Amino acid sequence: MKKLLVIAYYWPPCGGVGVQRWLRNTKYLLQYGWEITVITTQNGDYPATDESLVVNVPKEIKVIQTKTPTFSGLFKKAGENKVPYGSLETNSADSLFKKVSIWIRLNLIIPDARKIWNRFAYDAARKELLTDKYNAVITTGPPHSSHLIGLKLKKKYNVNWISDFRDPWTQMGYLKNVKRLKLTSYLDTLLENKIVKHSNVVIAASRKIIDDLNCSTDKIHKITNGFDPDDYREIKREKRSDDFNLNYFGTLPPESNPIIVLKAVLQLHKKGITGIKMNFWGNVSNKVKEQLVILDDYEIVKFNKHTSHKEAIELMANSSMLLLMINKVKNNEGIITAKIFEYLGSEITILGVGPILSEPAIILQETSSGKMFHYDDLNAIADHIENEYKLWKQGSELALKDIDKYNCVNLTKKLDSILEKFI
């Protein structure tokens, strides 16, 4: 029997897009004859929880949940709602505790605060390796501290180790707009290089991540995120709404402020196109909320609480247009948010705002699923929304092409071919 050990901080009931990659990979690897054990957290510091995802974990997968110390309790005692996630910027309105905590996180905790889980995950992995034979061990990040577990297992037991980079490490978007000590950045880069050097195989979710890692081409492979066709099989397509719903799903940090899109919608409103609404589901930065509310004179914008993955997929599929925001940070051409693939699966046109010469822009163009616009291109964004609004009024449907390469079934086939080398 082919056996695989996966170490993943984010796993159901954790919500958000970070959990989806390996929930899907493990699901489809079972079809290739892999016996899988997942070591994960028990009530970790999650961006959100989604109990509905628990039922999506195949019963054939052995899941080991370890003790998981967190910083959540400390933040709550200090009067903070939650541990910062998705952005590490501070502003004058933040408490002294939050400012100091984020400075410590950025400069004294390398690579990230979730490393306090590592000891417990390592102990669980060690027990598994001593009692059973595994063909390979996979660590997935973020949090990139999880890769330190793989490094330790590699040195101790010489396991076949695959490090999976869902997002950049030292080039992560939220690190671009904050100040770090030079020594911290140097040590962080040393750690990243050590992980890449000692991994048998490195998997990256984008070409930009590969370029940033500066890794030899024979050991690194690009496997993007994707969509699971099973998520869309039982979707109920509702009767078309009277409003044209431009919807966004997921975390929305200050670096992804969609104010330009609201300005475009307001511009159309003045032209008499008054049926466009903007709806947001997920964790929206307070700074973003405030700016949108101040500008919104016509109740165009609505903020909704975080919803389950299943409900989000159904809401996507019943949208008129989907909004994709790429963080406005340096070197953002390779930021491919996982939601773009679920947007593709929903078969709804996509409005992208970000670098027009970028990997996500290429995906939109190649699949005929939408178009990417620069952050300041107000008139072009307004014209595009107006054109899509008219097509929607006519009942026109989106004609997608070449999206099968982002189907998780096909992506997992590529992953299996990599793992087969360790049989």
XYZ file of N, CA and C in Angstrom, residues 97-278:
546
model
N -1.495 47.514 22.508
C -1.256 46.064 22.569
C -1.156 45.476 21.171
N -2.071 45.870 20.296
C -2.063 45.327 18.936
C -0.811 45.764 18.186
N -0.434 47.030 18.337
C 0.749 47.529 17.636
C 2.008 46.797 18.089
N 2.137 46.623 19.400
C 3.313 45.930 19.936
C 3.304 44.466 19.522
N 2.124 43.843 19.577
C 2.002 42.427 19.213
C 2.396 42.191 17.762
N 1.946 43.065 16.879
C 2.268 42.899 15.461
C 3.750 43.160 15.210
N 4.341 44.121 15.932
C 5.783 44.350 15.785
C 6.560 43.115 16.212
N 6.151 42.522 17.331
C 6.813 41.300 17.807
C 6.646 40.183 16.792
N 5.422 40.045 16.275
C 5.159 38.996 15.273
C 6.046 39.184 14.047
N 6.187 40.419 13.580
C 6.949 40.687 12.366
C 8.450 40.517 12.553
N 8.952 40.826 13.739
C 10.397 40.921 13.911
C 11.029 39.886 14.835
N 10.249 39.291 15.711
C 10.831 38.355 16.671
C 10.337 36.925 16.508
N 9.242 36.723 15.788
C 8.703 35.373 15.593
C 8.896 34.993 14.131
N 9.830 34.098 13.883
C 10.197 33.726 12.514
C 9.941 32.228 12.309
N 9.207 31.836 11.256
C 8.626 32.685 10.210
C 7.237 33.215 10.555
N 6.522 32.573 11.513
C 5.170 33.033 11.836
C 4.767 32.526 13.211
N 3.683 33.098 13.728
C 3.261 32.804 15.099
C 2.723 31.390 15.286
N 2.325 30.742 14.215
C 1.744 29.407 14.345
C 2.800 28.322 14.541
N 4.057 28.727 14.647
C 5.136 27.773 14.905
C 5.012 27.147 16.293
N 4.208 27.733 17.173
C 4.041 27.140 18.502
C 3.333 25.790 18.433
N 2.771 25.473 17.268
C 2.152 24.156 17.059
C 3.182 23.087 16.702
N 4.339 23.486 16.215
C 5.281 22.554 15.601
C 5.689 21.390 16.496
N 5.931 21.663 17.767
C 6.390 20.597 18.668
C 5.376 19.471 18.756
N 4.107 19.835 18.802
C 3.052 18.831 18.936
C 2.856 18.061 17.628
N 2.947 18.774 16.519
C 2.824 18.114 15.217
C 4.008 17.187 14.971
N 5.197 17.627 15.351
C 6.388 16.791 15.163
C 6.286 15.505 15.978
N 5.852 15.613 17.223
C 5.708 14.421 18.069
C 4.736 13.427 17.449
N 3.618 13.942 16.912
C 2.627 13.062 16.279
C 3.209 12.414 15.026
N 3.955 13.182 14.241
C 4.564 12.646 13.019
C 5.629 11.608 13.357
N 6.409 11.871 14.372
C 7.458 10.934 14.791
C 6.857 9.584 15.177
N 5.762 9.621 15.925
C 5.100 8.374 16.329
C 4.601 7.599 15.115
N 4.061 8.322 14.137
C 3.578 7.668 12.918
C 4.728 7.012 12.154
N 5.835 7.707 12.041
C 6.974 7.184 11.283
C 7.631 6.001 11.980
N 7.528 5.949 13.298
C 8.114 4.840 14.052
C 7.228 3.603 14.048
N 5.939 3.796 13.788
C 5.003 2.660 13.826
C 4.533 2.219 12.452
N 4.806 3.013 11.429
C 4.341 2.663 10.086
C 5.337 3.177 9.047
N 5.260 2.628 7.859
C 6.169 3.020 6.785
C 5.435 3.931 5.805
N 5.934 5.133 5.647
C 5.338 6.103 4.729
C 6.274 6.336 3.546
N 5.688 6.384 2.367
C 6.488 6.642 1.169
C 6.938 8.090 1.077
N 6.114 8.999 1.602
C 6.456 10.423 1.512
C 5.739 11.210 2.603
N 6.335 12.349 2.935
C 5.751 13.299 3.888
C 5.572 14.628 3.164
N 4.398 15.226 3.325
C 4.122 16.530 2.712
C 3.833 17.552 3.802
N 4.498 18.699 3.714
C 4.128 19.840 4.559
C 3.610 20.937 3.642
N 2.591 21.633 4.086
C 1.992 22.675 3.247
C 1.919 23.993 4.011
N 2.249 25.066 3.342
C 2.215 26.379 3.955
C 1.645 27.411 2.995
N 1.062 28.471 3.541
C 1.087 28.908 4.926
C 0.275 28.006 5.864
N 0.609 28.065 7.183
C 1.758 28.782 7.735
C 3.058 28.083 7.342
N 4.041 28.857 6.922
C 5.282 28.268 6.437
C 6.123 27.683 7.559
N 5.771 27.993 8.798
C 6.437 27.336 9.926
C 6.222 25.828 9.885
N 5.159 25.377 9.223
C 4.899 23.936 9.104
C 6.035 23.228 8.369
N 6.716 23.934 7.473
C 7.823 23.318 6.737
C 8.997 22.984 7.658
N 9.094 23.676 8.788
C 10.167 23.378 9.739
C 9.979 21.986 10.337
N 8.727 21.541 10.413
C 8.444 20.176 10.877
C 9.008 19.181 9.872
N 8.758 19.441 8.595
C 9.284 18.571 7.547
C 10.803 18.538 7.545
N 11.426 19.695 7.745
C 12.888 19.771 7.780
C 13.449 18.914 8.912
N 12.821 18.986 10.066
C 13.278 18.211 11.222
C 13.100 16.712 10.980
N 11.979 16.336 10.365
C 11.737 14.925 10.054
C 12.727 14.428 9.004
N 13.061 15.286 8.061
C 14.027 14.927 7.019
C 15.392 14.633 7.637
N 15.818 15.495 8.535
C 17.137 15.334 9.147
C 17.184 14.136 10.095
N 16.069 13.876 10.784
C 16.046 12.795 11.775
C 15.814 11.432 11.137
N 14.888 11.357 10.173
C 14.474 10.058 9.633
C 14.732 9.910 8.132
N 15.313 10.930 7.505
C 15.601 10.907 6.068
C 14.368 10.525 5.245
N 13.235 11.131 5.567
C 11.990 10.854 4.846
C 12.036 11.493 3.460
N 11.232 10.967 2.560
C 11.009 11.638 1.281
C 10.054 12.800 1.545
N 10.550 14.004 1.419
C 9.804 15.174 1.890
C 9.464 16.119 0.743
N 8.176 16.470 0.684
C 7.672 17.424 -0.304
C 7.162 18.654 0.438
N 7.717 19.815 0.111
C 7.210 21.069 0.693
C 6.311 21.743 -0.337
N 5.114 22.084 0.097
C 4.105 22.672 -0.792
C 3.888 24.131 -0.423
N 4.124 25.015 -1.388
C 3.963 26.457 -1.171
C 2.675 26.926 -1.840
N 1.613 27.057 -1.044
C 0.357 27.577 -1.583
C 0.469 29.072 -1.866
N 1.275 29.751 -1.074
C 1.514 31.190 -1.198
C 3.007 31.444 -1.042
N 3.473 32.640 -1.406
C 4.876 32.980 -1.168
C 5.200 32.966 0.324
N 6.479 32.942 0.635
C 6.938 32.986 2.024
C 7.494 34.378 2.303
N 8.766 34.591 2.000
C 9.369 35.901 2.287
C 8.844 36.996 1.363
N 8.229 36.602 0.258
C 7.667 37.575 -0.684
C 6.147 37.704 -0.535
N 5.628 37.269 0.594
C 4.186 37.327 0.839
C 3.685 38.769 0.764
N 2.511 38.944 0.188
C 1.981 40.275 -0.065
C 1.936 41.180 1.148
N 1.470 40.658 2.292
C 1.300 41.532 3.454
C 2.643 41.968 4.052
N 3.746 41.336 3.640
C 5.059 41.756 4.129
C 5.629 42.916 3.318
N 4.988 43.232 2.196
C 5.498 44.283 1.316
C 5.239 45.683 1.869
N 4.180 45.826 2.656
C 3.780 47.155 3.116
C 4.070 47.388 4.594
N 4.923 46.550 5.176
C 5.271 46.712 6.586
C 6.788 46.780 6.728
N 7.233 47.324 7.841
C 8.669 47.443 8.090
C 9.133 46.301 8.987
N 10.183 45.624 8.535
C 10.796 44.562 9.332
C 12.273 44.901 9.547
N 12.827 44.393 10.628
C 14.257 44.538 10.839
C 15.010 43.797 9.742
N 16.125 44.359 9.302
C 16.906 43.706 8.247
C 17.368 42.324 8.682
N 17.727 42.195 9.948
C 18.172 40.897 10.457
C 17.046 39.877 10.383
N 15.828 40.303 10.690
C 14.673 39.405 10.628
C 14.448 38.915 9.205
N 14.465 39.837 8.258
C 14.269 39.462 6.854
C 15.368 38.515 6.387
N 16.584 38.771 6.830
C 17.717 37.917 6.458
C 17.529 36.502 7.003
N 17.173 36.395 8.274
C 16.985 35.081 8.895
C 15.801 34.341 8.281
N 14.761 35.079 7.948
C 13.585 34.482 7.310
C 13.967 33.881 5.952
N 14.769 34.628 5.194
C 15.216 34.143 3.884
C 16.117 32.921 4.025
N 16.972 32.914 5.047
C 17.822 31.750 5.297
C 16.981 30.501 5.536
N 15.925 30.657 6.335
C 15.028 29.529 6.615
C 14.358 29.036 5.342
N 13.849 29.974 4.552
C 13.188 29.621 3.297
C 14.140 28.841 2.392
N 15.370 29.323 2.269
C 16.356 28.654 1.424
C 16.684 27.259 1.937
N 16.723 27.124 3.247
C 17.028 25.819 3.838
C 15.922 24.813 3.539
N 14.681 25.269 3.597
C 13.544 24.390 3.288
C 13.634 23.902 1.848
N 13.876 24.827 0.936
C 13.963 24.478 -0.484
C 15.133 23.531 -0.738
N 16.259 23.793 -0.107
C 17.463 22.980 -0.311
C 17.260 21.536 0.130
N 16.611 21.330 1.263
C 16.522 19.986 1.838
C 15.277 19.215 1.407
N 14.320 19.871 0.784
C 13.139 19.163 0.274
C 13.540 18.271 -0.899
N 12.965 17.080 -0.951
C 13.169 16.238 -2.139
C 12.467 16.844 -3.348
N 11.269 17.370 -3.084
C 10.457 18.001 -4.123
C 9.822 19.255 -3.539
N 9.741 20.297 -4.345
C 9.028 21.517 -3.962
C 7.872 21.707 -4.933
N 6.686 21.955 -4.392
C 5.513 22.243 -5.217
C 5.097 23.687 -4.954
N 4.812 24.426 -6.004
C 4.407 25.827 -5.873
C 3.121 26.066 -6.641
N 2.295 26.965 -6.108
C 0.977 27.215 -6.698
C 1.008 28.222 -7.835
N 2.167 28.846 -8.079
C 2.250 29.804 -9.188
C 3.675 29.879 -9.716
N 3.815 30.401 -10.927
C 5.131 30.590 -11.529
C 5.945 31.606 -10.742
N 5.303 32.642 -10.221
C 6.012 33.679 -9.463
C 6.632 33.098 -8.196
N 5.931 32.201 -7.527
C 6.491 31.570 -6.330
C 7.751 30.799 -6.696
N 7.699 30.088 -7.815
C 8.868 29.335 -8.282
C 10.047 30.276 -8.514
N 9.794 31.389 -9.179
C 10.858 32.359 -9.450
C 11.429 32.927 -8.152
N 10.556 33.214 -7.195
C 11.000 33.778 -5.916
C 11.860 32.793 -5.131
N 11.530 31.508 -5.222
C 12.263 30.497 -4.460
C 13.633 30.208 -5.060
N 13.825 30.576 -6.318
C 15.127 30.386 -6.972
C 15.610 28.945 -6.815
N 14.744 28.026 -7.172
C 14.974 26.602 -6.956
C 15.352 25.923 -8.272
N 16.175 24.892 -8.185
C 16.556 24.158 -9.392
C 15.319 23.569 -10.055
N 15.275 23.632 -11.365
C 14.063 23.265 -12.105
C 13.706 21.791 -12.008
N 14.681 20.937 -11.693
C 14.386 19.510 -11.683
C 13.663 19.054 -10.423
N 13.626 19.880 -9.388
C 12.966 19.463 -8.152
C 11.694 20.259 -7.842
N 11.409 21.277 -8.618
C 10.232 22.098 -8.326
C 9.172 21.931 -9.406
N 7.921 21.896 -8.979
C 6.800 21.682 -9.894
C 5.704 22.699 -9.597
N 5.084 23.186 -10.642
C 3.945 24.100 -10.474
C 2.645 23.306 -10.535
N 1.893 23.349 -9.455
C 0.537 22.800 -9.434
C -0.358 23.885 -8.849
N -1.163 24.476 -9.672
C -2.028 25.563 -9.207
C -3.127 25.017 -8.302
N -3.820 25.914 -7.647
C -5.069 25.535 -7.000
C -6.091 25.258 -8.099
N -7.256 24.791 -7.722
C -8.257 24.481 -8.731
C -9.648 24.452 -8.134
N -10.594 23.999 -8.935
C -11.970 23.860 -8.446
C -12.345 22.383 -8.456
N -13.201 22.026 -7.521
C -13.669 20.643 -7.420
C -15.020 20.544 -8.123
N -15.118 19.779 -9.206
C -16.394 19.683 -9.935
C -17.534 19.162 -9.073
N -17.205 18.389 -8.038
C -18.255 17.872 -7.151
C -18.992 18.992 -6.426
N -18.306 20.115 -6.205
C -18.922 21.236 -5.484
C -20.080 21.856 -6.255
N -20.116 21.626 -7.558
C -21.082 22.330 -8.407
C -22.200 21.424 -8.935
N -22.130 20.136 -8.604
C -23.082 19.186 -9.199
C -24.521 19.416 -8.744
N -24.708 19.803 -7.494
C -26.067 19.942 -6.956
C -26.445 21.398 -6.707
N -25.788 22.290 -7.406
C -26.080 23.722 -7.223
C -27.458 24.061 -7.777
N -28.161 24.857 -7.017
C -29.475 25.324 -7.474
C -29.307 26.696 -8.120
N -29.538 26.758 -9.407
C -29.490 28.046 -10.106
C -30.831 28.742 -9.911
N -30.809 29.793 -9.126
C -32.040 30.503 -8.798
C -32.531 31.324 -9.991
N -33.798 31.681 -9.922
C -34.347 32.582 -10.932
C -33.594 33.902 -10.852
N -33.291 34.467 -11.992
C -32.459 35.660 -12.039
C -33.038 36.802 -11.210
N -32.170 37.423 -10.421
C -32.565 38.542 -9.573
C -32.891 39.770 -10.416
N -33.660 40.679 -9.835
C -33.938 41.952 -10.510
C -32.700 42.847 -10.520
N -31.783 42.583 -9.567
C -30.556 43.371 -9.473
C -29.390 42.635 -10.125
N -28.464 43.415 -10.642
C -27.201 42.886 -11.163
C -26.242 42.824 -9.979
N -25.974 41.617 -9.477
C -25.193 41.443 -8.252
C -23.721 41.190 -8.559
N -22.911 42.174 -8.222
C -21.459 42.094 -8.365
C -20.913 41.658 -7.005
N -20.486 40.405 -6.905
C -20.204 39.796 -5.606
C -18.731 39.478 -5.390
N -18.316 39.624 -4.131
C -16.943 39.292 -3.732
C -16.991 38.308 -2.574
N -16.076 37.330 -2.596
C -16.020 36.324 -1.539
C -14.600 36.218 -0.994
N -14.485 36.198 0.332
C -13.176 35.989 0.954
C -12.682 37.189 1.733
N -11.444 37.083 2.183
C -10.807 38.146 2.951
C -10.519 39.350 2.059
N -10.734 40.543 2.601
C -10.498 41.776 1.840
C -9.663 42.726 2.703
N -8.328 42.633 2.602
C -7.448 43.501 3.387
C -7.335 44.886 2.769
N -6.707 45.835 3.467
C -6.552 47.193 2.922
C -5.838 47.221 1.578
N -4.960 46.236 1.338
C -4.221 46.200 0.074
C -5.108 45.838 -1.113
N -6.327 45.403 -0.832
C -7.254 45.004 -1.907
C -8.512 45.860 -1.915
N -8.364 47.125 -1.623
C -9.518 48.020 -1.522
C -10.238 48.159 -2.876
N -11.531 47.780 -2.939
C -12.272 47.835 -4.207
C -12.991 49.160 -4.442
N -12.480 50.239 -3.855
C -13.174 51.521 -3.949
C -13.294 51.990 -5.401
N -12.335 51.631 -6.243
C -12.396 52.015 -7.658
C -13.608 51.386 -8.340
N -13.967 50.181 -7.902
C -15.125 49.491 -8.488
C -16.415 50.177 -8.058
N -16.484 50.570 -6.785
C -17.668 51.297 -6.321
C -17.799 52.629 -7.063
N -16.694 53.306 -7.295
C -16.735 54.565 -8.052
C -17.269 54.332 -9.463
N -16.882 53.207 -10.059
C -17.368 52.874 -11.402
C -18.870 52.625 -11.384
N -19.344 51.915 -10.363
C -20.779 51.632 -10.248
C -21.553 52.926 -10.010
N -20.998 53.820 -9.195
C -21.643 55.116 -8.953
C -21.690 55.947 -10.234
N -20.656 55.837 -11.034
C -20.619 56.540 -12.320
C -21.749 56.049 -13.224
N -21.977 54.742 -13.221
C -23.072 54.167 -14.011
C -24.426 54.562 -13.429
N -24.479 54.669 -12.112
C -25.722 55.068 -11.437
C -26.163 56.449 -11.916
N -25.198 57.338 -12.083
C -25.504 58.688 -12.553
C -25.993 58.690 -14.001
N -25.639 57.617 -14.742
C -26.094 57.480 -16.131
C -27.477 56.832 -16.210
N -28.020 56.474 -15.042
C -29.349 55.864 -15.030
C -29.343 54.357 -14.877
N -28.154 53.750 -14.781
C -28.066 52.295 -14.560
C -28.025 52.075 -13.053
N -29.196 51.889 -12.472
C -29.321 51.898 -11.010
C -29.520 50.519 -10.395
N -29.477 49.486 -11.207
C -29.782 48.150 -10.684
C -28.577 47.323 -10.303
N -27.411 47.963 -10.094
C -26.192 47.218 -9.763
C -25.938 47.278 -8.259
N -25.715 46.120 -7.656
C -25.418 46.022 -6.227
C -24.056 45.353 -6.032
N -23.364 45.742 -4.971
C -22.090 45.113 -4.613
C -22.247 44.415 -3.270
